[in-house]
Coordinates of C-alpha atoms in Angstrom, one line a residue:
Chain A
M1 CA -9.3 19.8 -13.3
K2 CA -10.6 16.5 -12.8
G3 CA -8.1 13.7 -11.5
Q4 CA -7.8 10.4 -13.4
I5 CA -6.0 6.9 -12.7
L6 CA -3.2 6.4 -14.9
S7 CA -2.9 3.1 -14.4
G8 CA -2.8 -0.1 -11.8
F9 CA -0.4 -2.3 -10.9
L10 CA -0.7 -6.1 -9.5
A11 CA 2.5 -5.3 -7.2
P12 CA 3.2 -8.2 -4.6
H13 CA 4.6 -7.6 -1.6
P14 CA 7.4 -10.4 -0.4
P15 CA 9.5 -8.7 2.1
H16 CA 12.2 -11.3 0.2
L17 CA 12.5 -8.7 -2.5
V18 CA 13.6 -5.9 -0.7
Y19 CA 15.9 -8.1 1.1
G20 CA 17.4 -9.1 -2.1
E21 CA 17.8 -5.5 -3.1
N22 CA 19.6 -4.3 -0.1
P23 CA 18.7 -0.6 -0.1
P24 CA 20.1 1.7 2.7
Q25 CA 16.7 1.6 4.6
N26 CA 16.5 -2.0 5.2
R27 CA 19.1 -3.1 8.1
V28 CA 19.2 -6.8 6.9
K29 CA 21.9 -7.5 4.1
S30 CA 21.7 -10.0 1.7
T31 CA 23.8 -11.3 -1.3
G32 CA 20.6 -10.9 -4.1
G33 CA 17.9 -13.4 -4.8
W34 CA 14.8 -13.2 -6.5
E35 CA 16.1 -11.4 -9.6
S36 CA 13.4 -12.2 -11.8
L37 CA 11.1 -10.4 -9.9
R38 CA 13.3 -7.8 -8.6
W39 CA 13.5 -6.8 -12.3
A40 CA 10.0 -6.9 -13.3
Y41 CA 9.7 -3.9 -10.6
E42 CA 12.2 -2.1 -12.7
K43 CA 9.8 -1.9 -15.5
A44 CA 7.1 -0.5 -13.2
R45 CA 9.6 1.8 -11.6
E46 CA 10.3 3.1 -15.3
S47 CA 6.5 3.6 -16.2
I48 CA 5.9 5.6 -12.6
K49 CA 8.7 7.6 -13.5
K50 CA 7.9 8.4 -16.9
N51 CA 4.0 9.1 -15.7
K52 CA 4.7 11.3 -12.7
P53 CA 1.9 10.1 -10.8
D54 CA 1.0 12.5 -8.3
V55 CA -0.1 9.8 -5.8
I56 CA 0.1 5.9 -5.3
L57 CA -2.3 4.1 -3.7
V58 CA -1.8 0.6 -2.2
H59 CA -4.2 -1.8 -0.6
S60 CA -2.5 -4.0 1.6
P61 CA -3.9 -7.6 3.1
H62 CA -1.4 -7.0 5.8
W63 CA -3.1 -4.4 7.5
M64 CA -6.2 -6.3 7.8
T65 CA -8.9 -4.4 9.6
I66 CA -12.0 -5.7 11.1
V67 CA -14.5 -3.0 11.4
G68 CA -14.8 -1.2 7.9
H69 CA -12.1 0.0 5.5
H70 CA -9.6 2.5 6.6
F71 CA -7.4 5.0 4.9
A72 CA -4.3 6.2 6.7
C73 CA -4.7 10.2 7.0
V74 CA -1.7 11.4 8.8
P75 CA 0.8 13.9 6.9
E76 CA 3.6 11.9 7.4
L77 CA 4.5 8.5 8.9
K78 CA 7.8 7.0 9.6
G79 CA 9.2 4.6 11.6
R80 CA 10.9 1.1 11.4
S81 CA 8.8 -1.8 10.5
V82 CA 10.0 -5.0 11.6
D83 CA 8.1 -7.7 9.6
P84 CA 6.5 -10.2 12.1
I85 CA 6.9 -13.4 9.9
F86 CA 10.2 -12.9 8.4
P87 CA 12.0 -10.4 11.2
H88 CA 15.1 -11.6 9.9
L89 CA 14.4 -10.3 6.3
F90 CA 13.0 -6.9 6.7
Q91 CA 13.8 -4.4 9.4
Y92 CA 13.0 -1.3 7.1
D93 CA 13.2 2.4 8.5
F94 CA 10.1 3.8 6.5
K95 CA 9.2 7.8 5.9
M96 CA 6.2 8.5 3.8
K97 CA 4.3 11.4 2.9
I98 CA 0.4 10.8 3.2
D99 CA -2.2 12.2 0.8
T100 CA -4.7 13.3 3.5
D101 CA -7.0 15.4 1.1
L102 CA -7.4 12.2 -0.8
A103 CA -7.7 10.0 2.5
K104 CA -10.7 12.1 3.3
L105 CA -12.4 12.0 -0.1
C106 CA -11.6 8.3 -0.2
C107 CA -13.5 7.7 3.2
E108 CA -16.3 10.2 2.2
E109 CA -17.2 8.4 -0.9
A110 CA -16.5 5.0 0.6
K111 CA -19.3 5.7 3.0
A112 CA -21.5 7.0 0.0
E113 CA -21.1 3.7 -1.2
G114 CA -22.8 2.4 2.2
L115 CA -19.3 0.9 3.5
T116 CA -17.9 1.6 7.3
A117 CA -14.9 3.7 6.4
K118 CA -12.5 5.5 8.8
L119 CA -9.5 7.6 8.8
M120 CA -6.6 6.5 10.9
Q121 CA -5.1 9.4 12.5
N122 CA -2.8 7.9 15.1
P123 CA 0.7 9.3 14.3
N124 CA 2.6 6.4 15.9
F125 CA 0.9 4.1 13.9
R126 CA 3.4 1.2 12.0
V127 CA 2.8 0.7 8.4
D128 CA 2.7 -2.7 7.5
Y129 CA 5.2 -4.7 5.6
G130 CA 3.0 -5.5 2.5
T131 CA 2.0 -1.5 1.9
I132 CA 6.1 -0.7 2.6
V133 CA 7.5 -3.4 0.4
S134 CA 4.9 -2.7 -2.7
L135 CA 5.5 0.9 -2.2
H136 CA 9.7 0.5 -2.0
M137 CA 9.6 -1.9 -5.2
L138 CA 7.3 0.5 -6.9
N139 CA 9.2 3.6 -6.1
P140 CA 12.2 3.5 -4.0
D141 CA 12.9 6.9 -3.8
W142 CA 9.5 7.3 -1.9
D143 CA 9.3 10.8 -3.4
I144 CA 5.4 10.5 -4.5
P145 CA 3.2 11.0 -1.8
V146 CA 1.2 8.0 -0.7
L147 CA -2.1 6.5 0.4
P148 CA -2.3 3.1 2.2
I149 CA -5.6 1.8 2.2
S150 CA -6.3 -1.4 4.8
A151 CA -7.9 -4.7 3.7
N152 CA -11.3 -5.4 5.4
N153 CA -11.4 -8.7 6.4
S154 CA -14.9 -9.4 5.2
P155 CA -13.5 -12.0 2.7
Y156 CA -12.5 -14.4 5.5
A157 CA -15.0 -13.0 8.3
F158 CA -18.3 -13.4 5.9
S159 CA -18.1 -14.8 2.7
L160 CA -15.6 -14.4 -0.7
D161 CA -19.2 -12.9 -2.8
A162 CA -20.1 -10.2 0.3
G163 CA -16.1 -9.7 0.5
Q164 CA -15.3 -9.0 -3.3
E165 CA -18.4 -7.2 -3.4
Q166 CA -17.1 -4.5 -0.9
M167 CA -14.2 -4.5 -2.6
I168 CA -15.7 -3.4 -5.8
K169 CA -17.6 -0.9 -4.1
L170 CA -14.3 0.4 -2.5
G171 CA -12.8 0.7 -6.0
Q172 CA -15.9 2.7 -7.5
A173 CA -15.4 5.1 -4.4
T174 CA -11.7 5.2 -4.8
K175 CA -12.0 6.2 -8.5
R176 CA -14.7 9.1 -7.5
A177 CA -12.5 10.3 -4.9
I178 CA -9.3 10.6 -7.2
E179 CA -11.4 12.5 -9.8
R180 CA -12.6 14.9 -7.1
R181 CA -9.2 15.3 -6.0
G182 CA -7.9 16.4 -9.2
V183 CA -4.6 14.2 -9.1
K184 CA -3.2 11.4 -11.1
A185 CA -3.2 8.6 -9.2
V186 CA -1.5 5.3 -10.1
L187 CA -2.9 2.3 -7.6
A188 CA -0.8 -0.9 -6.4
A189 CA -2.9 -4.0 -5.8
S190 CA -0.6 -5.3 -3.1
N191 CA -1.4 -9.4 -3.7
T192 CA 0.9 -12.3 -4.2
L193 CA -1.4 -14.9 -6.8
S194 CA -0.8 -18.5 -5.6
H195 CA 0.1 -18.6 -1.9
L196 CA 0.6 -22.0 -0.9
H197 CA 4.3 -21.8 0.5
F198 CA 7.0 -24.0 2.3
S199 CA 7.1 -23.9 6.2
E200 CA 10.7 -23.9 6.1
E201 CA 13.4 -21.8 4.5
P202 CA 17.0 -22.5 3.3
N203 CA 20.0 -21.1 4.7
P204 CA 20.6 -18.5 3.3
P205 CA 17.3 -17.5 2.3
E206 CA 18.6 -16.3 -0.7
D207 CA 20.1 -19.8 -1.8
M208 CA 18.2 -19.8 -5.4
S209 CA 18.8 -23.6 -6.0
R210 CA 16.1 -24.1 -3.0
E211 CA 13.3 -21.6 -4.7
H212 CA 10.9 -23.5 -6.7
V213 CA 6.8 -23.1 -7.3
Q214 CA 4.9 -24.9 -4.3
S215 CA 3.2 -27.1 -6.6
D216 CA 2.7 -27.7 -10.2
A217 CA -1.0 -27.3 -9.9
Q218 CA -0.4 -23.8 -8.3
Y219 CA 1.8 -22.4 -11.1
K220 CA -0.6 -23.9 -13.8
W221 CA -3.4 -21.5 -11.9
D222 CA -0.8 -18.5 -11.8
M223 CA -0.4 -19.1 -15.5
R224 CA -4.0 -19.4 -16.0
V225 CA -4.6 -16.2 -14.6
I226 CA -1.6 -14.4 -16.1
E227 CA -3.1 -15.2 -19.5
L228 CA -6.6 -14.0 -19.0
L229 CA -5.2 -10.4 -17.5
R230 CA -2.8 -10.2 -20.4
N231 CA -5.5 -10.5 -22.6
G232 CA -7.8 -7.9 -20.8
K233 CA -10.7 -10.8 -20.1
I234 CA -11.6 -9.4 -17.0
E235 CA -15.0 -10.9 -17.0
E236 CA -13.4 -14.6 -17.7
L237 CA -11.5 -13.7 -14.5
K238 CA -14.2 -13.1 -12.3
K239 CA -15.9 -16.3 -13.4
I240 CA -12.9 -18.4 -12.5
Y241 CA -11.9 -16.3 -9.4
P242 CA -13.6 -18.0 -6.6
Q243 CA -11.9 -21.7 -7.8
F244 CA -8.8 -19.8 -8.4
I245 CA -9.0 -18.4 -4.4
Q246 CA -10.1 -21.8 -3.4
E247 CA -7.5 -24.2 -5.2
A248 CA -4.4 -21.9 -5.2
F249 CA -5.0 -20.4 -1.6
A250 CA -5.0 -16.9 -3.6
E251 CA -3.8 -14.1 -1.8
V252 CA -6.3 -11.9 -4.0
K253 CA -8.9 -13.1 -1.4
S254 CA -8.1 -10.1 0.3
G255 CA -9.4 -7.8 -2.3
A256 CA -6.5 -5.9 -3.9
L257 CA -7.0 -6.8 -7.1
M258 CA -10.5 -6.7 -7.2
W259 CA -10.5 -3.4 -5.8
M260 CA -8.0 -2.5 -8.5
L261 CA -9.7 -3.8 -11.4
S262 CA -12.8 -1.9 -9.9
A263 CA -11.5 1.5 -9.6
L264 CA -10.7 0.6 -13.5
D265 CA -14.1 0.0 -14.4
F266 CA -13.2 -3.7 -15.2
K267 CA -12.4 -2.3 -18.8
P268 CA -10.7 -5.1 -20.8
I269 CA -7.3 -3.4 -20.3
K270 CA -4.6 -6.1 -21.6
A271 CA -2.2 -5.9 -18.7
D272 CA 1.6 -5.6 -19.4
F273 CA 3.6 -8.5 -18.1
Y274 CA 6.9 -7.3 -16.3
G275 CA 7.4 -10.6 -14.9
Y276 CA 6.5 -13.4 -12.8
G277 CA 8.6 -15.4 -9.8
T278 CA 8.1 -17.7 -7.0
V279 CA 9.0 -16.5 -3.3
I280 CA 9.2 -19.5 -0.8
G281 CA 6.7 -21.0 -3.3
T282 CA 4.3 -18.6 -3.8
G283 CA 3.4 -17.2 -6.9
N284 CA 4.1 -13.5 -7.9
A285 CA 3.5 -11.4 -11.3
V286 CA 4.4 -7.8 -11.3
M287 CA 1.9 -6.2 -14.0
E288 CA 0.2 -3.0 -15.5
W289 CA -2.9 -2.1 -16.2
K290 CA -2.5 1.1 -18.5
N291 CA -5.7 2.9 -17.9
S292 CA -5.1 4.9 -21.4
A293 CA -5.5 1.3 -23.1
G294 CA -8.5 0.7 -22.3
G295 CA -11.0 0.0 -24.8
A296 CA -15.2 0.1 -24.7
L297 CA -16.6 -2.5 -22.6
Chain B
M1 CA 14.3 -29.3 41.6
K2 CA 11.3 -30.2 39.2
G3 CA 9.6 -26.9 37.7
E4 CA 5.8 -26.8 38.0
I5 CA 2.9 -25.0 36.9
L6 CA 1.7 -22.9 39.4
K7 CA -1.6 -22.0 37.7
A8 CA -2.9 -21.6 34.5
A9 CA -5.5 -18.7 32.9
W10 CA -7.5 -18.0 29.9
T11 CA -7.8 -14.3 29.1
P12 CA -8.6 -11.7 26.2
G13 CA -6.2 -9.8 24.5
L14 CA -8.3 -7.3 23.0
P15 CA -7.5 -3.5 23.7
H16 CA -11.0 -2.4 24.3
V17 CA -10.5 -3.8 28.1
L18 CA -8.1 -1.1 29.0
N19 CA -10.9 1.1 28.3
G20 CA -13.4 0.1 30.7
E21 CA -14.8 3.6 31.3
K22 CA -16.5 3.3 27.8
S23 CA -18.7 0.1 28.7
L24 CA -19.6 -1.9 31.6
S25 CA -18.6 -5.4 30.0
W26 CA -15.2 -3.8 29.3
K27 CA -15.0 -2.9 33.2
K28 CA -15.7 -6.3 34.6
L29 CA -13.4 -7.9 31.9
A30 CA -10.7 -5.4 33.4
E31 CA -11.8 -6.3 37.0
G32 CA -11.3 -10.0 36.3
Y33 CA -7.9 -9.3 34.6
T34 CA -6.6 -7.2 38.0
K35 CA -8.1 -10.2 40.3
L36 CA -6.3 -12.6 38.0
G37 CA -2.9 -10.5 38.2
Q38 CA -3.4 -10.0 42.0
R39 CA -3.3 -14.0 42.4
I40 CA -0.4 -14.4 40.2
S41 CA 1.5 -11.6 42.2
E42 CA 1.1 -13.4 45.2
L43 CA 2.5 -16.8 43.7
K44 CA 5.7 -14.9 42.6
P45 CA 6.3 -17.1 39.5
D46 CA 9.3 -17.4 37.9
V47 CA 8.0 -16.9 34.4
L48 CA 4.6 -16.0 32.8
V49 CA 4.2 -18.4 29.8
I50 CA 1.9 -16.6 27.4
Y51 CA 0.5 -18.3 23.8
S52 CA -1.0 -15.4 22.0
T53 CA -3.6 -15.9 19.1
Q54 CA -2.8 -12.3 18.1
W55 CA 1.0 -13.5 17.5
L56 CA 0.7 -15.5 14.1
S57 CA 3.6 -17.3 12.7
V58 CA 3.8 -19.0 9.3
L59 CA 7.6 -20.4 9.5
G60 CA 6.3 -22.8 12.0
T61 CA 6.0 -21.8 15.9
S62 CA 8.1 -19.0 16.9
F63 CA 9.2 -18.6 20.5
Q64 CA 10.3 -14.4 21.6
T65 CA 13.9 -14.4 22.9
Q66 CA 14.6 -10.6 22.8
P67 CA 15.9 -10.1 26.0
N68 CA 13.5 -6.9 26.7
P69 CA 10.9 -6.0 24.4
K70 CA 9.9 -2.5 24.8
G71 CA 8.1 0.1 22.7
V72 CA 4.9 1.8 21.8
H73 CA 2.6 -0.1 19.7
V74 CA -0.5 0.7 18.0
D75 CA -3.5 -1.8 17.4
E76 CA -4.1 -2.1 13.4
N77 CA -7.8 -1.6 14.0
W78 CA -8.6 0.0 17.0
Y79 CA -5.4 2.6 16.8
E80 CA -8.0 5.2 18.4
L81 CA -7.8 3.6 21.7
G82 CA -4.5 4.9 21.9
D83 CA -1.0 3.7 22.4
L84 CA 0.2 0.8 24.2
P85 CA 3.6 1.2 25.4
Y86 CA 5.2 -2.1 26.9
D87 CA 8.3 -3.0 28.3
F88 CA 9.1 -6.5 29.9
K89 CA 11.8 -9.0 30.0
S90 CA 11.7 -12.4 28.6
D91 CA 12.5 -15.1 29.8
A92 CA 15.1 -16.3 26.5
E93 CA 16.5 -19.2 28.1
L94 CA 13.5 -21.0 28.9
S95 CA 12.0 -19.6 25.4
T96 CA 14.8 -21.2 23.5
Q97 CA 14.4 -24.4 25.3
F98 CA 10.7 -24.4 24.2
A99 CA 11.8 -24.2 20.5
L100 CA 14.7 -26.5 20.8
D101 CA 12.5 -29.3 22.6
F102 CA 9.6 -28.7 19.8
K103 CA 11.7 -29.0 17.1
E104 CA 13.1 -32.3 18.3
K105 CA 9.6 -33.3 18.1
G106 CA 9.7 -32.9 14.2
F107 CA 8.0 -29.7 13.9
P108 CA 9.5 -26.3 12.7
T109 CA 10.6 -23.7 15.2
K110 CA 12.1 -19.9 15.3
T111 CA 13.4 -18.0 17.8
V112 CA 12.8 -14.3 17.6
N113 CA 15.1 -11.9 18.9
F114 CA 15.1 -8.5 17.1
E115 CA 14.8 -4.8 18.5
E116 CA 11.7 -3.5 17.6
F117 CA 9.8 -7.0 16.5
P118 CA 6.3 -5.8 17.0
I119 CA 4.8 -7.3 19.7
D120 CA 1.0 -8.2 19.6
T121 CA -1.7 -6.4 21.3
G122 CA -2.8 -9.4 23.2
T123 CA 0.6 -9.9 25.1
I124 CA 0.5 -6.1 25.6
V125 CA -3.0 -6.3 27.1
A126 CA -2.0 -9.6 29.1
N127 CA 1.1 -8.0 30.5
R128 CA -0.7 -4.8 31.4
F129 CA -3.0 -6.8 34.0
L130 CA -0.6 -9.8 35.0
N131 CA 2.7 -8.1 34.7
P132 CA 2.1 -4.5 35.2
N133 CA 5.6 -3.6 36.3
G134 CA 7.0 -6.3 33.6
K135 CA 9.4 -7.7 36.4
I136 CA 8.1 -11.1 35.9
P137 CA 10.1 -12.5 33.3
V138 CA 7.6 -13.9 30.1
S139 CA 8.3 -16.3 27.7
I140 CA 6.0 -15.7 24.5
V141 CA 4.9 -18.5 22.1
S142 CA 3.2 -17.8 18.5
S143 CA 0.3 -19.1 17.3
W144 CA 1.0 -21.1 13.7
V145 CA -1.2 -20.7 11.2
Y146 CA -0.6 -24.1 10.2
A147 CA -1.4 -26.0 13.6
D148 CA -4.3 -28.1 14.0
A149 CA -5.5 -29.5 17.4
K150 CA -3.2 -32.4 17.7
I151 CA -0.1 -30.3 17.0
S152 CA -1.1 -27.6 19.3
K153 CA -2.0 -30.1 21.6
L154 CA 1.7 -31.7 21.1
L155 CA 2.9 -27.9 21.7
G156 CA 1.7 -27.9 25.0
E157 CA 2.7 -31.3 26.1
T158 CA 6.4 -30.3 24.7
M159 CA 6.2 -27.3 26.7
A160 CA 4.7 -28.9 29.8
M161 CA 7.7 -31.0 29.8
T162 CA 10.4 -28.5 29.2
I163 CA 9.1 -26.4 32.2
E164 CA 9.4 -29.1 34.5
K165 CA 12.8 -29.9 33.6
S166 CA 13.6 -26.1 33.5
G167 CA 13.2 -26.5 37.3
K168 CA 11.1 -23.3 37.1
K169 CA 7.7 -21.8 38.7
A170 CA 5.8 -21.0 35.5
V171 CA 2.5 -19.5 35.2
I172 CA 0.5 -20.3 31.9
I173 CA -1.7 -17.8 29.8
A174 CA -3.5 -18.9 27.2
N175 CA -4.5 -15.6 25.3
S176 CA -7.6 -16.0 23.2
L177 CA -11.1 -14.9 22.6
L178 CA -14.0 -17.8 23.1
S179 CA -16.5 -17.2 20.2
A180 CA -14.7 -14.9 17.6
R181 CA -17.6 -13.4 16.1
F182 CA -16.8 -9.3 15.6
N183 CA -19.3 -6.8 14.9
P184 CA -18.4 -5.3 11.4
D185 CA -19.5 -2.2 12.1
E186 CA -19.0 0.9 14.6
I187 CA -21.1 0.1 17.7
S188 CA -21.9 2.3 20.7
P189 CA -19.4 0.3 23.5
G190 CA -22.3 0.4 26.1
E191 CA -24.2 -1.6 23.7
D192 CA -22.0 -4.1 23.2
Q193 CA -23.2 -8.1 23.3
I194 CA -22.8 -11.2 22.3
S195 CA -25.3 -13.3 19.8
N196 CA -27.5 -15.8 21.5
E197 CA -25.6 -18.7 19.6
D198 CA -22.6 -17.5 20.2
D199 CA -23.4 -17.0 23.8
E200 CA -25.0 -20.7 24.5
A201 CA -21.6 -22.0 22.6
N202 CA -19.1 -20.2 24.9
R203 CA -21.3 -21.0 28.0
K204 CA -21.1 -24.7 27.3
V205 CA -17.2 -24.0 27.3
L206 CA -16.9 -22.2 30.5
K207 CA -19.0 -25.0 32.3
S208 CA -16.6 -27.5 31.0
F209 CA -13.6 -25.3 32.1
E210 CA -15.2 -25.5 35.3
N211 CA -15.3 -29.1 35.4
G212 CA -11.8 -29.6 34.7
N213 CA -11.9 -32.5 32.4
W214 CA -9.6 -30.9 29.3
K215 CA -10.3 -34.2 27.1
M216 CA -14.2 -33.4 27.1
T217 CA -13.5 -29.6 26.8
A218 CA -11.3 -30.4 23.7
N219 CA -14.1 -32.3 22.4
L220 CA -16.8 -29.4 22.4
V221 CA -14.8 -27.9 19.6
S222 CA -15.8 -29.5 16.6
D223 CA -19.9 -28.4 18.1
F224 CA -18.5 -24.9 18.6
S225 CA -17.6 -24.6 15.2
K226 CA -21.0 -25.6 13.6
T227 CA -22.3 -22.4 15.4
S228 CA -19.6 -20.1 16.1
P229 CA -16.7 -18.5 14.6
M230 CA -13.5 -19.5 16.7
D231 CA -10.3 -17.7 17.2
M232 CA -7.4 -19.3 15.3
Q233 CA -9.5 -22.5 15.4
F234 CA -9.4 -22.7 19.2
N235 CA -5.8 -23.9 19.4
A236 CA -5.2 -21.9 22.2
L237 CA -7.7 -24.4 24.4
H238 CA -6.1 -27.4 22.7
W239 CA -2.4 -26.0 23.6
L240 CA -3.9 -25.6 27.1
S241 CA -5.5 -29.0 27.4
G242 CA -1.9 -30.4 26.1
I243 CA -0.2 -28.4 28.7
L244 CA -2.4 -29.3 31.7
G245 CA -2.6 -32.9 30.4
E246 CA -4.1 -35.4 33.2
R247 CA -3.8 -32.8 35.7
S248 CA -6.9 -32.3 38.2
T249 CA -7.9 -28.9 37.6
R250 CA -10.8 -26.3 38.6
A251 CA -11.3 -23.3 36.7
E252 CA -13.2 -19.7 38.1
I253 CA -14.9 -17.8 35.9
L254 CA -13.5 -14.3 37.0
T255 CA -15.9 -12.6 34.1
Y256 CA -17.1 -13.3 31.1
G257 CA -18.8 -10.7 28.6
P258 CA -18.6 -9.2 25.0
Q259 CA -15.9 -7.5 23.6
W260 CA -17.1 -5.5 20.0
G261 CA -19.2 -9.0 20.0
T262 CA -16.8 -11.7 20.5
G263 CA -16.7 -14.0 23.9
A264 CA -14.2 -12.8 26.2
A265 CA -13.3 -14.3 29.4
V266 CA -11.3 -14.1 32.5
I267 CA -10.6 -17.6 33.5
D268 CA -8.1 -18.5 36.7
I269 CA -7.4 -22.3 36.4
H270 CA -5.8 -24.0 39.4

């Protein structure tokens, strides 16, 4: 049976969301915080539970690779992930099953696109916090196999255009690999929108009286982009993408969103908006693109 | 008794240098690193102070204060080169004082004392050669992503004063690349090379290192950036110029060569 992408998610990864939730896997405990985003993720969780995908693929900017695009290809990865940026918030004991067959097919298809691609097969590999946070927030039960994909640094090392072109090819390769594997898949683009933030945090970090967007200009950019995505105006998004990235220092530069939209064939799907919130000043939205809702181009 | 800086050095932090059998360049870099390690050992320093461009921090400058970082690190890009076990002592007292003194200058700082905190590849590589038994206490300082040349230099100046009042004998390590143009594709290690334009830019910096004029060396960065990508804006160089200040120094280039297209050098500054 031909596999299919059920949906794609914009699934930002501030570790504050896990910290605020207090799951047993995280050694650090909080009194809550960032509820608007955490409740947005509850809607994403409901959708995933309802659709029962076979695998969740996640593209994370915190697994940044220099030589090509990498796919985790170890049957099980486990360990403790301490966030190098926010170690006081995130010390998470992770354990994940990897769809290694899908990893191999993705790698094969990426190479067919002309991309440099590799399989990460070191069992001691420590999974980055971006991957873990997005996956935890989408499926805290960890009962669905996953496939972590690295963010090649080409958008930073070369040019935005060259980098995004690679992500578009990677998205197409991912789609074909899912079809060949015969699985029902969900894609998670682990990206924040506007990414300028404060350099100091309150004490305690979950003091929400101190949480707000870094600038009004940044907020306006986020709303403009979300509005386009809610209305399925992908082609318009592409036009403003470089300016958005430059002016809002948007994390989507790393390629996850473009990868996901490409895998969905850039169909003008009106994304379901589940919520928006700031984390230490950055702008984050949780959204879902249901593939069945996609119209003709 | 006043503390003092016994020696400074510029070193590379990519893991390839641990795989010298695969490339002549990597082998020579390892030999230079080993020679530097022997020289440092003879000096019997109280502390190794390492600024690593691979330890990135966002909320200001971070200082490692975990008393005994140990574990196994796997490089996120070159995981096939093998696991990187590490086990060394931190000079938590000095690191804490660095953080306090730089904070007093008006900059955000953090001390980091967490079990299983991911020590970066660069720090582990430097320790492997310069502190192979992990006996010399280490003080690691992060590379703050929002620091510029001025802040990095001020950080160096502040840390030099902290060392002086600590009464400790320190060896200073700037763990950074020169040109940071990575080859984006798989290459045969034996064919690793630096582009001509990067090589030319690197050699100008190396020459300036040898002359020991830190102000002049720091001024080369602007020209360097026009032709070659830099490792964290060359902040390690600005930090080093701040920490060495007006001292009259000479540098000995122990080795210089490519690491996956980048410019790597082991430089003994005394």
